[in-house]
Short mmCIF file of C-alpha atoms in Angstrom, two decimals:
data_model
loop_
_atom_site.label_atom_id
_atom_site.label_comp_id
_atom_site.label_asym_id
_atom_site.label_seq_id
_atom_site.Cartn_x
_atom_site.Cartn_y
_atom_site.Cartn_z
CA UNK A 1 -5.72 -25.13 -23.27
CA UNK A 2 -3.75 -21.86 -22.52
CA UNK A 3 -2.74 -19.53 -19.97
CA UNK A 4 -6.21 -17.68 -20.05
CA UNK A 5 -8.88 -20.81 -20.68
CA UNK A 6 -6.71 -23.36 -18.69
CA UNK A 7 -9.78 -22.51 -15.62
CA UNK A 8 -12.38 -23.67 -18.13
CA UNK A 9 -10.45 -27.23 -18.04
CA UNK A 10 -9.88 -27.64 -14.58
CA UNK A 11 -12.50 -28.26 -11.57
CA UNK A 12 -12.96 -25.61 -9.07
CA UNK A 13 -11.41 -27.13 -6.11
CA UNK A 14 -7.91 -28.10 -7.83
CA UNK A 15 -8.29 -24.15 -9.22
CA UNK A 16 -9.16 -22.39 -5.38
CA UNK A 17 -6.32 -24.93 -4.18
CA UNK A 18 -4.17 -23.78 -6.86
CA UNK A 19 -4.96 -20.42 -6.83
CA UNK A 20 -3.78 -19.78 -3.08
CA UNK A 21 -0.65 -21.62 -3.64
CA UNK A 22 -0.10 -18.86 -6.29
CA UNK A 23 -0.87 -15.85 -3.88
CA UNK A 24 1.07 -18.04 -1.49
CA UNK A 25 4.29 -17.56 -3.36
CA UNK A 26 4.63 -21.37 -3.10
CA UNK A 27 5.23 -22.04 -6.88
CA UNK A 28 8.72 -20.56 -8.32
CA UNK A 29 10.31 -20.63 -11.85
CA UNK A 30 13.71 -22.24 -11.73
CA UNK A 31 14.87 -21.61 -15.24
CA UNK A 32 13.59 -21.70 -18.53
CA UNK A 33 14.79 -22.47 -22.12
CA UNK A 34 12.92 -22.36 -25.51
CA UNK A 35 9.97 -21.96 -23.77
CA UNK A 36 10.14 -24.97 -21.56
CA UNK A 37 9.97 -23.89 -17.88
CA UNK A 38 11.39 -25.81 -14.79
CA UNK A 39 9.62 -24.93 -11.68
CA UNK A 40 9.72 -26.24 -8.19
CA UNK A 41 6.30 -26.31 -5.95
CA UNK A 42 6.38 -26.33 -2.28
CA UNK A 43 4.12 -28.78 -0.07
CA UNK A 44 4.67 -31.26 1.82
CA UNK A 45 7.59 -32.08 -0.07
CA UNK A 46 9.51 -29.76 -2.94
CA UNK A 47 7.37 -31.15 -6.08
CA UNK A 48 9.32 -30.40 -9.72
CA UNK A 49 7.39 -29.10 -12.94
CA UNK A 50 7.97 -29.39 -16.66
CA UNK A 51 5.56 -27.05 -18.62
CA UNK A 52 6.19 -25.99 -22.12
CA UNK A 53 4.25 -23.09 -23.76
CA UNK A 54 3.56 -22.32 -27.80
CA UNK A 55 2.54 -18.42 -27.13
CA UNK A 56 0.53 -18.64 -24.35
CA UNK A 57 -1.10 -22.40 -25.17
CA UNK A 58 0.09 -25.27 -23.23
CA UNK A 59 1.86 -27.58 -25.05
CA UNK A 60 2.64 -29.83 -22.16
CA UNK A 61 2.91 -30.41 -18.25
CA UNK A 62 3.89 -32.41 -15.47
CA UNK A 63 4.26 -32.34 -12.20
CA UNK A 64 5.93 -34.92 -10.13
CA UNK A 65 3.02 -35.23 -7.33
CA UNK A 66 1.15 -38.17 -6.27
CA UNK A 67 -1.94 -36.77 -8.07
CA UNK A 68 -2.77 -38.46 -10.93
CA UNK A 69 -6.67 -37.51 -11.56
CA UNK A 70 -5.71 -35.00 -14.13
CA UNK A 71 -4.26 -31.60 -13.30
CA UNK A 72 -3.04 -30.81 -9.72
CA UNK A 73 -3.34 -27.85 -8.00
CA UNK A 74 0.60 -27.48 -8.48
CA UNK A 75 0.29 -27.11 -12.16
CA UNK A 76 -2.64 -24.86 -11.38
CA UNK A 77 -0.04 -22.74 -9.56
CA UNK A 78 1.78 -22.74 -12.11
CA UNK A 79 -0.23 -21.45 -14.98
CA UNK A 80 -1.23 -18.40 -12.40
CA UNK A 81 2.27 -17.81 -12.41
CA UNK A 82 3.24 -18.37 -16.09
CA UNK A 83 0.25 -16.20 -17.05
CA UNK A 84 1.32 -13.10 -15.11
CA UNK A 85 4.94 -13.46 -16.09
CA UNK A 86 4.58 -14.60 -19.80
CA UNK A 87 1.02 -13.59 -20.77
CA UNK A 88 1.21 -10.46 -19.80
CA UNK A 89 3.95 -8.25 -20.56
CA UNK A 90 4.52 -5.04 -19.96
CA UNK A 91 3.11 -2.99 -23.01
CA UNK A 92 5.21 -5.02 -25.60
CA UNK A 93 3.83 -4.24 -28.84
CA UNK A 94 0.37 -4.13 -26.93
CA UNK A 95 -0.87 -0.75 -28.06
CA UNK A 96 0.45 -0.86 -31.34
CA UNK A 97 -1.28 -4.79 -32.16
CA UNK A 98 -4.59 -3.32 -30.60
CA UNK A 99 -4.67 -0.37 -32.53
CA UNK A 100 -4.71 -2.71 -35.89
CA UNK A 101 -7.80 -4.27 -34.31
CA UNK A 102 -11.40 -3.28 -35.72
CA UNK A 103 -13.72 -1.97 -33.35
CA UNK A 104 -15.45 -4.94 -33.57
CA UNK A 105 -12.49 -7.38 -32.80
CA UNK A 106 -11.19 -5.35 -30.12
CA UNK A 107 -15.16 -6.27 -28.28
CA UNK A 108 -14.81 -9.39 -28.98
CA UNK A 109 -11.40 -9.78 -27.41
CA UNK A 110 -12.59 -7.63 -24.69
CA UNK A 111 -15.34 -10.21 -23.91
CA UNK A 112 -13.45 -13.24 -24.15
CA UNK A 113 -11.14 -11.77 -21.70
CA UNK A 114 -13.84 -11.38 -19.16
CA UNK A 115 -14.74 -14.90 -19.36
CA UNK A 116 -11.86 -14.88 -17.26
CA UNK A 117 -12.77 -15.40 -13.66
CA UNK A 118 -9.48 -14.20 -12.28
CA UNK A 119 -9.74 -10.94 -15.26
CA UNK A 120 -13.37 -9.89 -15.25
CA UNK A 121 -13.41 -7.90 -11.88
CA UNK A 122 -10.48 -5.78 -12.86
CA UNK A 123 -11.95 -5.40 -17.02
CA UNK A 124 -15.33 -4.19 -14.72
CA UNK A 125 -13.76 -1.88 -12.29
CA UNK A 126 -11.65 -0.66 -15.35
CA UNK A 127 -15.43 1.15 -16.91
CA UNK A 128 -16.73 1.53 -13.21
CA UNK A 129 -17.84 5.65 -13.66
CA UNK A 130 -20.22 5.09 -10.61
CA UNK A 131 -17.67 7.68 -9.08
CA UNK A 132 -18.38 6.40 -5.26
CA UNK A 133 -17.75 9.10 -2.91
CA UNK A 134 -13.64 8.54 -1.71
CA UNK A 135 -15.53 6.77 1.85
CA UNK A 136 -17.34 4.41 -0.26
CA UNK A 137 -14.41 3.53 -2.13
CA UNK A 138 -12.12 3.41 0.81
CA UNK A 139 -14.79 1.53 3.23
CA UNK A 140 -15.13 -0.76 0.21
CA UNK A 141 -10.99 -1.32 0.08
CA UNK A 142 -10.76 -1.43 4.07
CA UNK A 143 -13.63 -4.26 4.20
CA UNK A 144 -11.59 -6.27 0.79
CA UNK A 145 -8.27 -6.26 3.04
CA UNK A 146 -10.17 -7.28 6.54
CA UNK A 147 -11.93 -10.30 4.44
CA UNK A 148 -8.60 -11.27 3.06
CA UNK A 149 -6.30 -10.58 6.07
CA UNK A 150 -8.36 -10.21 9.50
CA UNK A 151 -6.31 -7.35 11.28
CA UNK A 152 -4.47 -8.93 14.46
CA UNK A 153 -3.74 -12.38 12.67
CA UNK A 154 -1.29 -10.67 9.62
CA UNK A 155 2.06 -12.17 10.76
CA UNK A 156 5.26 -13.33 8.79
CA UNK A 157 3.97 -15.94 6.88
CA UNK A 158 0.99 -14.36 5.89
CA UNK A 159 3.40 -11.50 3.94
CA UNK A 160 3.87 -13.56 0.98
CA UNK A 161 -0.39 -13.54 0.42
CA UNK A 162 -0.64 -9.62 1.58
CA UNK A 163 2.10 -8.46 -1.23
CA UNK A 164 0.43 -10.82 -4.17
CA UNK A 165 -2.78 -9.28 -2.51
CA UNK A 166 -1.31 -5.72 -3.13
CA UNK A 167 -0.13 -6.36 -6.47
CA UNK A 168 -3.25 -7.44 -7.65
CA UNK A 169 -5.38 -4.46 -5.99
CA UNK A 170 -2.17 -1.73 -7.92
CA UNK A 171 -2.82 -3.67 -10.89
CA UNK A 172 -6.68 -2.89 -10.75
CA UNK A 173 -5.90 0.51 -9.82
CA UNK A 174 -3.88 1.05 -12.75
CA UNK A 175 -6.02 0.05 -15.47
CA UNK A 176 -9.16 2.22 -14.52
CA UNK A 177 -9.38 4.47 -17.07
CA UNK A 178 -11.65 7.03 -15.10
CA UNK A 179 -9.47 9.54 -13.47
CA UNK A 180 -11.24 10.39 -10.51
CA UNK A 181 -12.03 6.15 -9.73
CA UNK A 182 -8.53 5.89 -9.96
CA UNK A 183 -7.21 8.33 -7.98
CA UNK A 184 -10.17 7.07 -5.41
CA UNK A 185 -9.36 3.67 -5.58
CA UNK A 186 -5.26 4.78 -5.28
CA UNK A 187 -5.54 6.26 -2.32
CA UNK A 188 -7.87 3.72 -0.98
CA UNK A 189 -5.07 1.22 -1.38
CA UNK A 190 -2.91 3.44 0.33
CA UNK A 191 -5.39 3.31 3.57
CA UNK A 192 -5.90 0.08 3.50
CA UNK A 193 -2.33 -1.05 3.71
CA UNK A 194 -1.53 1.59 6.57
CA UNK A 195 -4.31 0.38 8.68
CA UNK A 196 -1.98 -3.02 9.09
CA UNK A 197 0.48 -1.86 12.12
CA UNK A 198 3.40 -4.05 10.99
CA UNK A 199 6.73 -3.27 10.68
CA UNK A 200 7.91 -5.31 7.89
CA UNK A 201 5.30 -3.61 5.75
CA UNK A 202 6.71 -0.44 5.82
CA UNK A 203 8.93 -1.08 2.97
CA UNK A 204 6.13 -2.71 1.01
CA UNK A 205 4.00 0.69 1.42
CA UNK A 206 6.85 2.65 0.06
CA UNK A 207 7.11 0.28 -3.31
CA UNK A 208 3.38 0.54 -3.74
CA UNK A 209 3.01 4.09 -3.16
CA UNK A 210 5.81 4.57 -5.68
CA UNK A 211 3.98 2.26 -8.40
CA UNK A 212 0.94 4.41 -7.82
CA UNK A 213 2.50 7.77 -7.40
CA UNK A 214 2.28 8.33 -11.58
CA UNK A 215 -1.54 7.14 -11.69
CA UNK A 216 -2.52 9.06 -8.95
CA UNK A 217 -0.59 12.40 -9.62
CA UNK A 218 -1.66 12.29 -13.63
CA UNK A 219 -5.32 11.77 -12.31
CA UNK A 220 -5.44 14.74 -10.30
CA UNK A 221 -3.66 16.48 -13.18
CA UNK A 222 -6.57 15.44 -15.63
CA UNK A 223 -9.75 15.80 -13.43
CA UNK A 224 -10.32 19.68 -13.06
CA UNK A 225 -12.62 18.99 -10.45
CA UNK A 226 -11.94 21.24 -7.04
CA UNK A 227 -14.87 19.36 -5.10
CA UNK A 228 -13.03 16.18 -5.41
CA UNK A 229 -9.64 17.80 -4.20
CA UNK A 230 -11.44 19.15 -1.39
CA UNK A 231 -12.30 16.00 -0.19
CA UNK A 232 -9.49 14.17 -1.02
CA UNK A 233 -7.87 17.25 1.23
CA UNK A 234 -10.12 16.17 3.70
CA UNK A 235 -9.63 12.23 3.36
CA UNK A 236 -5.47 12.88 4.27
CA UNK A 237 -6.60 15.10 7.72
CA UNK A 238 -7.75 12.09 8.68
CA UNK A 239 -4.61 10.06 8.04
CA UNK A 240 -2.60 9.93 11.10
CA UNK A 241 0.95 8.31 10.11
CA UNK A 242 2.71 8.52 6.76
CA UNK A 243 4.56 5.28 5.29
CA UNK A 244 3.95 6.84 1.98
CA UNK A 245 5.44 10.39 2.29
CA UNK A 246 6.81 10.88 -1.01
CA UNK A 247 3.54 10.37 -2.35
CA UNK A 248 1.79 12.85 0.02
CA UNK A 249 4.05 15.06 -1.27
CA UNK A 250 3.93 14.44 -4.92
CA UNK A 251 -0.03 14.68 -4.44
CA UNK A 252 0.51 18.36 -2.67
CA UNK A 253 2.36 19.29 -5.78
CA UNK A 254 -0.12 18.46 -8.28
CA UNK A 255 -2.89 19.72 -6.24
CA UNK A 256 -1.07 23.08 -5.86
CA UNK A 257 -0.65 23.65 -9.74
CA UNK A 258 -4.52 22.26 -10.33
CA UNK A 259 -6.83 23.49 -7.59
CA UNK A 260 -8.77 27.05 -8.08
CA UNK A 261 -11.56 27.97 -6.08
CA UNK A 262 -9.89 25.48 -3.09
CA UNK A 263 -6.59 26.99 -3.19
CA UNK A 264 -7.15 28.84 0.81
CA UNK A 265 -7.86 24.94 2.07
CA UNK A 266 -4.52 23.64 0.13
CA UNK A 267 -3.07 25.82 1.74
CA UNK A 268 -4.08 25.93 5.31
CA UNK A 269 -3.76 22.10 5.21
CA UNK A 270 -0.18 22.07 3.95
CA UNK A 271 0.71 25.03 6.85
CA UNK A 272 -0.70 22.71 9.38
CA UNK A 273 1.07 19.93 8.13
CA UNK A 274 4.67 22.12 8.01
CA UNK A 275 4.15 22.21 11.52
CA UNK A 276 3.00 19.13 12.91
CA UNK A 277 3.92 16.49 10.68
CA UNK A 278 6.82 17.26 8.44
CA UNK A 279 10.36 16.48 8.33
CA UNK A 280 12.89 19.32 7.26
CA UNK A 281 13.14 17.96 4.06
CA UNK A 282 9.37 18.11 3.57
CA UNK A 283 9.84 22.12 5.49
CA UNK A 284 11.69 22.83 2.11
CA UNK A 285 9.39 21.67 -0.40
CA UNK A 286 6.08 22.24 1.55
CA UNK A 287 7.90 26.57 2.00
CA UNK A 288 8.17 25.96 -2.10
CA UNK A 289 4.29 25.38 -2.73
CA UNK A 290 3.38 27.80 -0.20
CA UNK A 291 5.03 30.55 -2.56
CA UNK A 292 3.32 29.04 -5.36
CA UNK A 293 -0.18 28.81 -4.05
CA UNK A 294 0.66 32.98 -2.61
CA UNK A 295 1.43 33.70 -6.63
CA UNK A 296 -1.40 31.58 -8.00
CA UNK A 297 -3.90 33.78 -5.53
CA UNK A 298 -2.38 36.70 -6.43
CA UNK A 299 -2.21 36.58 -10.34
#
């Protein structure tokens, strides 16, 4: 059993059990040492772990529960945890040991992957070229974060859930390989978190929009495409309040340099928001792009 397969192994209700008690932040790695990890669970009572790892196979684990019908939902936990902290590192040697790969191992890997339950949404969204209109896309995001987290019960001790929610939903976002599903599904994010009137998410917005400020920008860089700038234009008239500001602004600037035929509605809409919206700092750069767009038009 390893960090991937370890749901194969275990039945469903010690895995949804387990599961939430991951997105619940309840499960926490203590220390580690040659690839033994101490962890501490809570419950009803502070439970201790012992799981050792060979790669990502599980050599052995323990929890110090009362359950003793196989694995509990603490280990379960666990292995959520250990997977996204061990398993899967950030680009270590991952390009180079798939480009070794024949075409025909890297599908095979591909497809064990998305026997995955927890990995074969985000391995599907990551080929989704449906390209949904942006209110698809963001009606779709809006009606994922009202399942999860109905809007008037979000409170303190939900915020543990909402940010492992988040980080999930940035982590789909940044392995779609489309650029105009990921700049859709970026700013989609963005809504959905700013529909959630709650103060201690305000710094949360900012860290997301800053993970997602490279994906979108390069997508908009790549795409070429003025009718999808045009209504992306039109998706952030509708946006009332900006937790995510830098991002606006990074967006303005790589719409500036790529739009053509749309370049009158840039700037009209960055004019109206000089005046209404922005902060001096914003005056500055916005009175910046303005110039630019004048020079684009007039070369």
């Amino acid at each position: 059993m390893n960090l991937y397969d370890f749901v194969d192994h275990i039945p469903n209700r010690i895995l949804d059990r387990g599961y939430e008690y991951w997105l619940d932040g309840r499960v926490v790695v203590e220390s580690e040492r040659e690839s033994t990890y101490y962890l501490t669970a809570e419950g009803s009572e502070t439970y201790e772990l012992l799981i050792t790892l060979s790669g990502i196979d599980i050599v052995d684990s323990s929890c110090d529960c009362p359950y003793t019908k196989g694995h509990c939902k603490h280990e379960v936990a666990a292995y959520f945890l250990l997977r996204e902290k061990v398993a899967a590192p950030s680009n270590r040697n991952v390009r180079q040991q798939l480009q070794k790969l024949t075409k025909q191992q890297l599908v095979d890997l591909i497809a064990g992957l998305a026997n995955d339950p927890e990995l074969y949404p985000r391995i599907a969204r990551s080929f989704d070229t449906s390209h949904k209109s942006f209110t698809q896309v963001i009606k779709e995001m809006r009606r994922r974060f009202s399942e999860k987290f109905p809007m008037f019960e979000l409170d303190y001790t939900s915020l543990s859930s909402f940010q492992s929610f988040v980080d999930a939903r940035v982590s789909d976002v940044l392995i779609v390989q489309d650029h105009e599903m990921r700049l859709k599904q970026g700013i989609a994010l963005m809504l959905g978190m700013s529909d959630y009137d709650f103060e201690e998410l305000s710094e949360m917005s900012l860290e997301t929009a800053n993970e997602l400020d490279p994906a979108i920008c390069s997508a908009i860089n790549m795409l070429s495409n003025d009718v999808v700038y045009l209504e992306l234009l039109d998706v952030l008239k509708s946006v009332d309040t900006w937790n995510w500001t830098d991002l606006h602004l990074e967006i303005l600037k790589s719409l500036t340099f790529e739009m053509k035929d749309g370049l009158d509605v840039l700037r009209t809409y960055i004019e109206t928001y000089r005046e209404t919206e922005a902060d001096d700092y914003e005056v500055e750069e916005l009175e910046v792009l303005l110039r630019i767009i004048e020079e684009r038009r007039d070369s």
